[in-house]
Each structure stands twice: as C-alpha cells, then as structure tokens.
Amino acid sequence: MSKDDYDGPILEIENLSISFFTRLREIPAVMDFSCTVQPGEAMGLVGESGCGKSTVALGVMQDLGVNGRIVGGSIKFKGRNLNEMSAEELRDIRGSEIAMIYQEPMASLNPAMKIGKQLMEVPMIHEGVDEKEAYKRALEVVTDVRLPDPERMLTSYPHQLSGGQQQRIVIAMALMANPSLLILDEPTTALDVTVEAAVVDLVKDLGKKYGTSMLFISHNLGLVLETCDRLCVMYSGEAVETGSIEDVFDKMQHPYTQALFRSIPLPGADKNSRPLVAIPGNFPLPHERPPGCNFGPRCDYFEAGRCDATDIKMGKVSGNDRHESRCLKFNEIDWNAPIAVGKTTEKAEPGQVILKMQNLKKYYEVAANSLFGGAEKKVVKANETLSFEARESETLAIVGESGCGKSTFAKVLMGLETATSGRILLDNNEIQEVPIEERDTKTISSVQMVFQNPFDTLNPSMTVGRQIIRALEIFGIGKTEDSRREHMLELLDLVKLPREFADRMPRQLSGGQKQRVGIARAFAGGARIVIADEPVSALDVSVQAAVTDLLMEIQRNEKTTLLFISHDLSIVRYLSDRVMVMYLGHVVELGSTDQVFSPPYHPYTEALLSAVPIADTSVKKKHIVLEGDIPSAMNPPSGCPFQTRCNWKDKVPGGLCDREVPPMKTLADGHQIKCHLSDADLEEMEPVIQIAAE
C-alpha cells in the first residue's frame, strides 16, 4: 500500500497499558490510554513529568527497552497493529513513516559526520535513491527549515552549529522521508524563547506543507495552544481529559485541567491581588497510586466513598467535538464558579537602595586557538557597562537569552568572578574586586544564590538537615549544636517542608522539594540579596506556582531583595517589580514591569514578548520572528549589539545602527531604552500582547 492510499486515522491508540518490570514488582506507567490522530492533525500530549507522556511515544515507536512491555490495548498505525509487526516491518516503518524528534538534538546527530551526509542517508537507505537526488533533497529540506547558507550547512559538522540550528537539522532529517506521523518529544525545551518561537513556527508550517500528522509532547500549555488542533491531558499514567484546543482550554471538564490552569501565570495574575493557586499535595509514585481517581487526594471536588470506590473510565462530554473527561462528577461541577482567591497581600514598598552597580564590565581573555595554544588572544565581552540599583523588598527580574551575560553578572556579584571595571556597592561598600574567599562572613551570608537545577546543588551523601546546619555553621549562626538544629527546623517550616524531612537524604525528595531545601539554605544566614537563577525552570507547572509563592512570602517577611534571572516572561510579569532586559552583555531596557510590558519597547524586548507562548485563547499576539542566530560574544557585531536581527533598523537613517552603540535614553518615569530609534518612532509602537474583551 502506498503512503497515499490510506484515508482512515493515522494513529489509533486504544486502552493502552504499558508497564515496566523490576525485580521486585510491575510498575504501571500508562493505564487505559486512548487517543486518535487523524490525517494532517496535530495532537498535543500534555502533563507533568512522570505522567507517562514519553512512555506513550516510546510505545508508538515500539522502543520500550528491556523492562518495558505493552500489557494491554493496542496501537494501530494506518489500521495496522504495531504490537503484532515483526522487527523487519517495524524497521521499515520507523524513520520512513513514523519519525521522532527528541528533546536533545545532539542525541540524534553523529558528531563525526557532516550534516549533508547524515541527511542524504535517509532517502538513500529508505528509498534507494542515488546520491545526486539525495543531495538535492537534502538541500531543499535545509532551505525549508530556514537555515542560512544551506550549502555551507551541508558541509558543516554538528558541533559547528548552535542548539537551534542543530534542532532544525534534526527536524529536517525527520522530514526527509516525508513521514505520515511525526512525534515531537519536548523538542524546544533546550532552546531560547526566540529560537523556540521560530522552531514552533517552522513545525506548524511544515506540518501544513507536507500534510504530516503530529503527536506533540510538552508540559507547556502555551506551546500546545500554538501548535496543535487537539490535546490530551495526562495525569499519573492516565488520560484525564481530551478534546479540541478550544473545548479543553475554555470549557474544561476535569479538576486537574482546571488546577493546572490556575497554577500558571496567565496575563491578569498578580502576586498581590490575584496570586496563583498551587495544587496541594504531591504527584503519586506509580506504585503508590490511590484507589479510584488518581487525582482524588489533591482534588477540590473529592467525595469519599464515591471518587475512591472504583476505577474511573473516560466519559463523553455532550455537545463538544470528541471531548471526554475521566471524572465522575464533571456534570455536577460548576466550572464557571469564581476561583476561591488565595490570600491577597499588600504590595511591599521598596526600602532603601541595597545594591548599586555602576558601569560594570566583565571581559574574559581566551586564546584564539585555546586547543593548540595559539598566541593571539580574543576578548569575550560578557558584560558591557551594566548600571542599575536594587532596593530592599524589591524583585528585579533579569531577562534575556542564553549567552546574554545574566549568569556572568550573577557570578561577579557572588564573588565567584571579579569585575574587569566598574563598581558594585553593597550597602555602600565596594565588593567588585573582592573574590569570595576574601569576603567576610557577613557579605557572604548577605548575597546568596538559588540555582536552576536543584539536583546539582545538594550533597547526595548528607541528610537535608545536616546540609542546612552546615550553612548555619559557616555563617556563624547559633552558639550550640541544639540551637542550630532548632534554627534548621524553623527554616524547614519557612519553606513549608515537614520537619521529618531533616533526616531524609536528597534522593528521597522530589525536584520541587529539593528546590525548597536550596531556598532554605540560601536564607540560612538571613540573606539580604538572593539571586534566583531560573529557580523554577526545571520544575513542573504545579510545583512552580508553589515555589514562586514561597519565594514571595519569604521575601515579604524577610524584606529580601530578589534578583530573579529568567527567560520565562510570564513568570517575570507575575512576580517582578522591575525588569532589566539584557542582550549580548548590554542592558537594552530597564524599567518597572508595567513599563517594560507595554510600548514603547526596545525592539529586542518586543520580539521577546511576541515569542512567549501564552496558554490563553483570548490573548492575541503580534507575530514577530527574529531572523538569524544570536551573535557570539567573542565576535559581537559593530554598533548596536542587536542590529543584525533588528526589524526596526530601516527606520534609523545613515547606517547609524551599524556604526555606533546607542546611548541609553531615559523616557517617562525613569524608563530606560538603549536604542537609536527616534522618540516619534518609539511612540508609534503597538502593544504585542492584547487580551480580547470578554
């Protein structure tokens, strides 16, 4: 049968159950899962980590490893049952009819082989075409995925490409065989927002061009809204709600879907007047699932004796397009009832200035050919004349793509690096040239950091309590071991962890719990300034809300200054008082949150705002896709750092953007923008994000 003869559903998964077998027990990873993908349809699979969404994808690929087995149900591809195919039949289908794009592009590329050769292999192996034809198709598909200079790309090795370019090559490779089904497993998690926006745009266009059906796995509801026609929400191994994007987003019929939406910072949420509502409790482990409804113990509508009595099947929601929910009470719940608002708080008034940076520069010298010790040296300008101040009780967000210098500036502030020039004043004392080993205890305990990945910052062989007590010892807090232990237990109370966690090892904690221990340790010495470097990006949405809420509460009680480094502008809008936008080492915009999120913008801020996926069907966004990749800090462009990707450059006469770094100009109320655009041009800017009137 040729690819075009089949006109039924491309993928039909019916009552699928997948288990993994260990020496001790069978661990059910997916139970009673059904979903159908029609030709040309994009289906989103959404849920938190551990809910089984990647296991479903591996089941479709028949790649469950030694311990995984399909223990019930069937997966049909174009009407044929994949479970019953021989290894040879599967090999024919994989890669040519079903292609998969993974989260980490380098896992799919051969580092020792040129890109062109890797792409040409696909049609040569699967379709037996000759080299000339294969090269022609490789060139076409590299052009399709909007890579610059396609001929040069084909002669490059993977390591010569940026992450976004590598991911495009992987997408090109998947499309080479013109598959009927494309499975994308979190394909943009490792990429910057602007690159992510371009890749998502690309996937949508290519889906239309090639008529490919897609299964898009993500934990980001905003991305699914932008890429898919339908979605399926998973919780703890089961599908709990499925339907069209509009039905599930606007007419949700499952308590978990509702709880998920309440824990994401959508436009309109505000840390003081409309705080996020975190989902209580924790995700159940696969061998500790509750009887009846898996979501029962965390559900607002739980009814004992009914919701925990029997296994619950999917039920049809009447009137909607193939909309189903796994809830006994979905017809009884008033889904439009107003949210029971979390406790609102007064906005904290910022106090005096605690931290001041003046014209901070941080340059690194790198041997031009460091591998073979070339004589010539190159300078990496990681931070270029940073100036700002931060006050007590204030949250200053620092946003920008990777490589913009956010983390370098954090290292200089912590004393892990010293500044090249400029001043950093902490309570009017200069600290820019004092490395951490020479700082006094008070300075060290005053400036603390919460890192992105909670797994890397805890000692795996030391109990949680001991790690916090060590911090107290270093900061010289508490006279006796007993007083320190008491203080440690109070810190666990502060981050809302049960006191018995003091005796647990890090491996017994979930990601969100580990991050709380990191926060407790940062506040052990009464930190005045806490640098939070992407503190929630490694956590699930429901946990994110709880951790950001916790940071805010501690900040209010302790009057801490929070420097929040992030590329997620939704969270920045929700919790920051002021925002500093960085690009290639420069501060390009600085102002209050309201100033930065409404026009006039720096052209880069405008593109960043347009790139953020928002999980709200009432939001209309101006569509801006940046061309080209972020330049290297080792070889920055002349003039304005952003001029190589700027959509407004034509408005500035005489090639000024190419020649001169723009001055920082101050607009109304202290709003600063580093741009050559005239005030009249800035005034003309329209809002990027608009919320449709109800």
Coordinates of N, CA and C in Angstrom, one line a residue, residues 66-247:
V66 N 14.4 -3.1 27.6 CA 14.3 -4.5 28.1 C 13.2 -4.7 29.0
N67 N 12.9 -3.6 29.9 CA 12.0 -3.8 31.0 C 10.6 -3.4 30.7
G68 N 10.4 -2.7 29.6 CA 9.0 -2.1 29.3 C 8.2 -3.1 28.4
R69 N 6.9 -3.2 28.7 CA 6.1 -4.1 27.9 C 4.7 -3.5 27.8
I70 N 4.1 -3.7 26.6 CA 2.7 -3.3 26.5 C 1.9 -4.5 27.1
V71 N 1.1 -4.2 28.1 CA 0.4 -5.3 28.8 C -1.1 -5.3 28.5
G72 N -1.6 -4.3 27.7 CA -3.0 -4.3 27.4 C -3.2 -3.3 26.3
G73 N -4.3 -3.5 25.5 CA -4.7 -2.5 24.5 C -3.9 -2.6 23.2
S74 N -4.1 -1.7 22.3 CA -3.4 -1.8 21.0 C -3.0 -0.4 20.5
I75 N -2.0 -0.4 19.6 CA -1.6 0.8 18.9 C -1.6 0.5 17.5
K76 N -2.5 1.2 16.8 CA -2.6 0.9 15.3 C -2.1 2.1 14.6
F77 N -1.3 1.9 13.6 CA -0.8 2.9 12.7 C -1.3 2.6 11.3
K78 N -2.1 3.5 10.8 CA -2.8 3.4 9.5 C -3.5 2.0 9.5
G79 N -4.2 1.7 10.6 CA -5.0 0.5 10.6 C -4.3 -0.8 10.9
R80 N -2.9 -0.8 11.0 CA -2.2 -2.0 11.3 C -1.7 -2.0 12.7
N81 N -1.8 -3.1 13.4 CA -1.4 -3.1 14.8 C 0.1 -3.2 14.9
L82 N 0.7 -2.2 15.5 CA 2.2 -2.2 15.7 C 2.7 -3.3 16.6
N83 N 1.9 -3.7 17.6 CA 2.4 -4.7 18.5 C 2.6 -6.0 17.8
E84 N 1.9 -6.2 16.7 CA 2.0 -7.5 16.0 C 3.0 -7.6 14.9
M85 N 3.7 -6.5 14.6 CA 4.6 -6.4 13.5 C 6.0 -7.1 13.8
S86 N 6.6 -7.6 12.8 CA 7.9 -8.2 13.0 C 8.9 -7.1 13.1
A87 N 10.1 -7.4 13.6 CA 11.2 -6.4 13.7 C 11.5 -5.8 12.4
E88 N 11.4 -6.6 11.3 CA 11.7 -6.0 10.0 C 10.7 -5.0 9.5
E89 N 9.4 -5.4 9.7 CA 8.3 -4.5 9.3 C 8.4 -3.1 10.1
L90 N 8.8 -3.3 11.4 CA 8.9 -2.1 12.2 C 10.1 -1.2 11.7
R91 N 11.1 -1.8 11.3 CA 12.3 -1.1 10.8 C 11.9 -0.3 9.6
D92 N 11.1 -0.9 8.8 CA 10.7 -0.2 7.5 C 9.8 1.0 7.8
I93 N 9.0 0.9 8.9 CA 8.1 2.0 9.2 C 8.8 3.1 9.9
R94 N 9.7 2.7 10.9 CA 10.4 3.7 11.7 C 11.3 4.5 10.8
G95 N 11.2 5.8 10.9 CA 12.1 6.7 10.1 C 11.5 7.0 8.7
S96 N 10.8 6.1 8.1 CA 10.2 6.5 6.8 C 8.7 6.9 7.0
E97 N 8.0 6.2 7.8 CA 6.6 6.5 8.0 C 6.3 7.2 9.4
I98 N 7.1 6.8 10.4 CA 6.9 7.4 11.7 C 8.3 8.0 12.1
A99 N 8.4 9.3 12.3 CA 9.7 9.8 12.7 C 9.6 10.5 14.1
M100 N 10.7 10.5 14.8 CA 10.6 11.1 16.2 C 11.7 12.1 16.4
I101 N 11.3 13.2 17.0 CA 12.3 14.3 17.3 C 12.4 14.4 18.8
Y102 N 13.6 14.3 19.3 CA 13.8 14.2 20.7 C 14.2 15.6 21.3
Q103 N 14.2 15.6 22.6 CA 14.4 16.9 23.3 C 15.9 17.4 23.1
E104 N 16.8 16.5 23.0 CA 18.2 16.9 22.9 C 18.7 16.7 21.5
P105 N 18.9 17.7 20.7 CA 19.2 17.4 19.3 C 20.5 16.6 19.1
M106 N 21.5 16.9 19.9 CA 22.8 16.2 19.7 C 22.7 14.7 19.9
A107 N 21.6 14.2 20.6 CA 21.5 12.8 20.8 C 21.1 12.1 19.4
S108 N 20.6 12.9 18.5 CA 20.2 12.3 17.2 C 21.2 12.5 16.1
L109 N 22.3 13.3 16.4 CA 23.2 13.6 15.3 C 24.6 12.8 15.6
N110 N 25.2 12.4 14.5 CA 26.5 11.8 14.6 C 27.6 12.9 14.6
P111 N 28.3 13.0 15.7 CA 29.3 14.1 15.8 C 30.4 14.1 14.8
A112 N 30.7 12.9 14.2 CA 31.9 12.7 13.4 C 31.5 12.7 11.9
M113 N 30.3 13.1 11.6 CA 29.8 13.0 10.2 C 29.2 14.3 9.8
K114 N 29.5 14.8 8.6 CA 29.0 16.1 8.1 C 27.5 16.0 8.0
I115 N 26.8 17.1 8.2 CA 25.4 17.2 8.2 C 24.8 16.7 6.9
G116 N 25.4 17.1 5.7 CA 24.8 16.7 4.4 C 24.8 15.2 4.3
K117 N 25.8 14.5 4.7 CA 25.9 13.1 4.6 C 24.8 12.4 5.5
Q118 N 24.6 13.0 6.7 CA 23.6 12.4 7.6 C 22.2 12.5 7.0
L119 N 21.9 13.7 6.4 CA 20.6 13.9 5.8 C 20.4 13.0 4.5
M120 N 21.5 12.9 3.7 CA 21.4 12.1 2.5 C 21.2 10.6 2.7
E121 N 21.7 10.2 3.9 CA 21.5 8.7 4.2 C 20.0 8.3 4.3
V122 N 19.2 9.3 4.7 CA 17.7 8.9 5.0 C 17.1 8.4 3.7
P123 N 17.0 9.2 2.6 CA 16.4 8.7 1.4 C 17.2 7.6 0.7
M124 N 18.5 7.6 0.9 CA 19.3 6.5 0.2 C 19.0 5.2 0.9
I125 N 18.8 5.2 2.2 CA 18.6 3.9 2.8 C 17.1 3.5 2.7
H126 N 16.2 4.4 2.9 CA 14.8 4.1 2.9 C 14.2 4.0 1.6
E127 N 14.7 4.7 0.6 CA 14.0 4.7 -0.7 C 14.9 4.3 -1.8
G128 N 16.2 4.1 -1.5 CA 17.2 3.6 -2.5 C 17.5 4.7 -3.6
V129 N 17.3 6.0 -3.3 CA 17.6 7.0 -4.4 C 19.1 7.2 -4.5
D130 N 19.6 7.7 -5.6 CA 21.0 7.9 -5.8 C 21.5 9.2 -5.1
E131 N 22.8 9.3 -5.1 CA 23.5 10.3 -4.3 C 23.1 11.7 -4.8
K132 N 23.0 11.9 -6.1 CA 22.7 13.2 -6.6 C 21.3 13.7 -6.2
E133 N 20.3 12.8 -6.3 CA 18.9 13.1 -5.9 C 18.9 13.3 -4.4
A134 N 19.6 12.5 -3.6 CA 19.6 12.7 -2.2 C 20.1 14.0 -1.8
Y135 N 21.2 14.5 -2.5 CA 21.8 15.8 -2.2 C 20.8 16.9 -2.5
K136 N 20.1 16.7 -3.6 CA 19.1 17.8 -4.0 C 18.0 17.9 -2.9
R137 N 17.6 16.7 -2.4 CA 16.5 16.7 -1.4 C 17.0 17.3 -0.1
A138 N 18.3 17.0 0.2 CA 18.9 17.5 1.5 C 18.9 19.0 1.4
L139 N 19.3 19.5 0.3 CA 19.4 21.0 0.1 C 18.1 21.7 0.3
E140 N 17.1 21.0 -0.3 CA 15.7 21.5 -0.3 C 15.2 21.6 1.1
V141 N 15.4 20.5 1.9 CA 14.8 20.4 3.2 C 15.6 21.4 4.2
V142 N 16.9 21.6 4.0 CA 17.6 22.5 4.8 C 17.1 23.9 4.5
T143 N 16.8 24.2 3.3 CA 16.2 25.5 2.9 C 14.8 25.6 3.6
D144 N 14.1 24.5 3.6 CA 12.7 24.5 4.2 C 12.8 24.9 5.7
V145 N 13.8 24.4 6.4 CA 13.8 24.6 7.8 C 14.5 26.0 8.1
R146 N 14.6 26.8 7.1 CA 15.1 28.2 7.2 C 16.4 28.3 7.9
L147 N 17.4 27.5 7.4 CA 18.7 27.7 7.8 C 19.5 28.6 6.9
P148 N 20.3 29.5 7.4 CA 21.1 30.3 6.5 C 22.1 29.6 5.7
D149 N 22.4 30.0 4.5 CA 23.5 29.4 3.7 C 23.5 27.9 3.7
P150 N 22.4 27.3 3.1 CA 22.2 25.8 3.1 C 23.4 25.0 2.6
E151 N 24.1 25.5 1.6 CA 25.3 24.7 1.1 C 26.3 24.6 2.2
R152 N 26.6 25.7 2.9 CA 27.6 25.6 3.9 C 27.2 24.7 5.1
M153 N 25.8 24.7 5.4 CA 25.3 23.9 6.4 C 25.6 22.4 6.1
L154 N 25.4 22.0 4.9 CA 25.6 20.6 4.5 C 27.0 20.1 4.6
T155 N 28.0 21.1 4.6 CA 29.4 20.7 4.7 C 29.9 20.9 6.1
S156 N 29.0 21.3 7.1 CA 29.4 21.5 8.5 C 29.3 20.3 9.3
Y157 N 30.0 20.2 10.4 CA 29.8 19.2 11.4 C 28.8 19.7 12.5
P158 N 28.1 18.8 13.2 CA 27.1 19.2 14.2 C 27.7 20.3 15.2
H159 N 28.9 20.1 15.6 CA 29.4 21.0 16.7 C 29.6 22.4 16.2
Q160 N 29.6 22.6 14.9 CA 29.7 24.0 14.4 C 28.4 24.7 14.3
L161 N 27.3 24.1 14.8 CA 26.0 24.7 14.7 C 25.5 25.1 16.1
S162 N 24.7 26.1 16.2 CA 24.1 26.4 17.5 C 23.0 25.4 17.9
G163 N 22.5 25.4 19.1 CA 21.5 24.5 19.5 C 20.2 24.6 18.6
G164 N 19.8 25.8 18.3 CA 18.6 26.0 17.5 C 18.8 25.4 16.1
Q165 N 20.1 25.6 15.6 CA 20.4 25.1 14.2 C 20.4 23.6 14.2
Q166 N 21.0 23.0 15.3 CA 21.0 21.5 15.4 C 19.6 21.0 15.4
Q167 N 18.7 21.6 16.2 CA 17.3 21.1 16.3 C 16.6 21.2 14.9
R168 N 17.0 22.3 14.1 CA 16.4 22.4 12.8 C 16.9 21.3 11.9
I169 N 18.1 20.9 12.0 CA 18.7 19.8 11.2 C 18.0 18.5 11.6
V170 N 17.7 18.3 12.9 CA 17.0 17.1 13.3 C 15.6 17.0 12.7
I171 N 15.0 18.2 12.7 CA 13.6 18.3 12.1 C 13.7 18.0 10.6
A172 N 14.8 18.6 9.9 CA 15.0 18.3 8.5 C 15.1 16.8 8.2
M173 N 15.9 16.2 9.1 CA 16.2 14.8 8.9 C 14.9 13.9 9.1
A174 N 14.1 14.3 10.0 CA 12.8 13.6 10.2 C 11.9 13.8 9.0
L175 N 12.0 15.0 8.4 CA 11.1 15.3 7.2 C 11.6 14.7 5.9
M176 N 12.9 14.3 5.9 CA 13.5 13.8 4.6 C 12.7 12.7 4.0
A177 N 12.1 11.8 4.9 CA 11.4 10.7 4.4 C 9.9 11.0 4.2
N178 N 9.5 12.2 4.4 CA 8.1 12.6 4.3 C 7.2 11.7 5.1
P179 N 7.4 11.6 6.4 CA 6.7 10.6 7.2 C 5.2 11.0 7.3
S180 N 4.4 10.0 7.7 CA 2.9 10.3 7.9 C 2.7 10.8 9.3
L181 N 3.6 10.4 10.2 CA 3.4 10.8 11.6 C 4.7 11.2 12.2
L182 N 4.7 12.4 12.8 CA 5.9 13.0 13.4 C 5.6 13.1 14.9
I183 N 6.5 12.5 15.7 CA 6.4 12.6 17.1 C 7.4 13.5 17.7
L184 N 7.0 14.6 18.4 CA 8.0 15.6 18.9 C 7.9 15.5 20.4
D185 N 9.0 15.1 21.0 CA 9.1 15.0 22.5 C 9.8 16.2 23.1
E186 N 9.0 17.1 23.6 CA 9.6 18.4 24.1 C 10.7 18.9 23.2
P187 N 10.4 19.2 22.0 CA 11.5 19.5 21.1 C 12.2 20.8 21.3
T188 N 11.6 21.7 22.1 CA 12.2 23.0 22.3 C 12.6 23.4 23.7
T189 N 12.6 22.4 24.6 CA 13.0 22.7 26.0 C 14.4 23.2 26.1
A190 N 15.3 22.8 25.3 CA 16.7 23.2 25.5 C 17.0 24.5 24.8
L191 N 16.0 25.1 24.1 CA 16.2 26.3 23.3 C 15.7 27.6 23.9
D192 N 16.3 28.7 23.5 CA 15.8 30.0 23.9 C 14.4 30.4 23.4
V193 N 13.7 31.3 24.1 CA 12.3 31.6 23.7 C 12.2 32.0 22.2
T194 N 13.1 32.9 21.8 CA 13.0 33.4 20.4 C 13.3 32.3 19.4
V195 N 14.3 31.4 19.8 CA 14.6 30.3 18.9 C 13.4 29.3 18.9
E196 N 12.9 29.1 20.1 CA 11.7 28.2 20.3 C 10.6 28.7 19.4
A197 N 10.3 30.0 19.4 CA 9.2 30.6 18.6 C 9.4 30.3 17.1
A198 N 10.7 30.4 16.7 CA 11.0 30.2 15.3 C 10.8 28.7 14.9
V199 N 11.3 27.8 15.8 CA 11.2 26.4 15.6 C 9.7 25.9 15.6
V200 N 8.9 26.5 16.5 CA 7.5 26.1 16.6 C 6.8 26.6 15.3
D201 N 7.1 27.8 14.9 CA 6.6 28.3 13.6 C 6.8 27.4 12.5
L202 N 8.1 27.0 12.5 CA 8.6 26.1 11.4 C 7.8 24.8 11.4
V203 N 7.6 24.2 12.6 CA 7.0 22.9 12.7 C 5.5 23.0 12.2
K204 N 4.9 24.1 12.5 CA 3.5 24.4 12.1 C 3.4 24.4 10.5
D205 N 4.3 25.3 10.0 CA 4.3 25.5 8.5 C 4.6 24.2 7.8
L206 N 5.6 23.4 8.3 CA 6.0 22.2 7.6 C 4.9 21.1 7.7
G207 N 4.2 21.1 8.9 CA 3.1 20.2 9.0 C 2.0 20.4 7.9
K208 N 1.8 21.7 7.7 CA 0.8 22.1 6.6 C 1.4 21.7 5.2
K209 N 2.6 22.0 5.0 CA 3.2 21.8 3.7 C 3.3 20.3 3.3
Y210 N 3.7 19.5 4.3 CA 3.9 18.1 4.0 C 2.6 17.3 4.4
G211 N 1.6 17.9 5.0 CA 0.4 17.2 5.4 C 0.7 16.1 6.5
T212 N 1.7 16.4 7.3 CA 2.1 15.4 8.3 C 1.2 15.5 9.5
S213 N 0.9 14.3 10.1 CA 0.2 14.3 11.4 C 1.2 14.4 12.5
M214 N 0.8 15.0 13.6 CA 1.8 15.2 14.6 C 1.3 14.8 16.0
L215 N 2.2 14.2 16.8 CA 2.0 14.0 18.2 C 3.0 14.9 18.9
F216 N 2.5 15.9 19.6 CA 3.4 16.9 20.2 C 3.4 16.8 21.7
I217 N 4.5 16.3 22.3 CA 4.6 16.1 23.7 C 5.2 17.3 24.4
S218 N 4.5 17.9 25.4 CA 5.0 19.1 26.0 C 4.4 19.2 27.4
H219 N 5.1 20.0 28.3 CA 4.5 20.3 29.6 C 4.0 21.8 29.5
N220 N 4.3 22.4 28.3 CA 4.0 23.8 28.2 C 2.6 24.0 27.5
L221 N 1.6 24.4 28.2 CA 0.3 24.5 27.6 C 0.2 25.6 26.5
G222 N 1.0 26.7 26.7 CA 1.1 27.7 25.7 C 1.6 27.2 24.4
L223 N 2.6 26.4 24.4 CA 3.2 25.9 23.2 C 2.2 25.0 22.5
V224 N 1.4 24.2 23.2 CA 0.4 23.3 22.7 C -0.7 24.1 22.0
L225 N -1.1 25.2 22.7 CA -2.1 26.1 22.1 C -1.6 26.6 20.7
E226 N -0.4 26.9 20.6 CA 0.1 27.5 19.3 C 0.4 26.4 18.2
T227 N 0.6 25.2 18.6 CA 0.9 24.2 17.6 C -0.1 23.2 17.3
C228 N -1.1 22.9 18.2 CA -1.9 21.7 18.0 C -3.4 22.1 17.7
D229 N -4.1 21.1 17.2 CA -5.6 21.2 16.9 C -6.3 20.7 18.1
R230 N -5.8 19.6 18.7 CA -6.4 18.9 19.8 C -5.4 18.6 20.8
L231 N -5.9 18.3 22.1 CA -4.9 17.9 23.1 C -5.5 16.9 24.0
C232 N -4.6 16.2 24.7 CA -4.9 15.2 25.6 C -4.1 15.5 26.9
V233 N -4.8 15.7 28.0 CA -4.1 16.0 29.3 C -3.9 14.7 30.1
M234 N -2.7 14.4 30.5 CA -2.4 13.2 31.2 C -2.1 13.5 32.7
Y235 N -2.5 12.6 33.6 CA -2.1 12.7 35.0 C -1.8 11.3 35.5
S236 N -0.6 11.1 36.0 CA -0.3 9.8 36.7 C -0.6 8.6 35.8
G237 N -0.2 8.6 34.5 CA -0.4 7.4 33.7 C -1.7 7.3 33.0
E238 N -2.6 8.2 33.2 CA -3.9 8.1 32.5 C -4.2 9.4 31.8
A239 N -5.0 9.3 30.7 CA -5.5 10.5 30.1 C -6.7 10.9 30.9
V240 N -6.7 12.2 31.3 CA -7.9 12.6 32.2 C -8.8 13.5 31.4
E241 N -8.3 14.2 30.3 CA -9.3 14.9 29.5 C -8.7 15.0 28.1
T242 N -9.6 14.9 27.1 CA -9.1 15.1 25.8 C -10.2 15.8 25.0
G243 N -9.8 16.6 24.0 CA -10.8 17.3 23.2 C -10.0 18.3 22.3
S244 N -10.8 19.2 21.6 CA -10.2 20.2 20.8 C -9.6 21.2 21.7
I245 N -8.6 22.0 21.2 CA -7.9 23.0 22.0 C -9.0 24.0 22.6
E246 N -9.9 24.5 21.8 CA -10.9 25.4 22.3 C -11.7 24.8 23.5
D247 N -12.2 23.5 23.3 CA -13.0 22.9 24.3 C -12.3 22.7 25.6

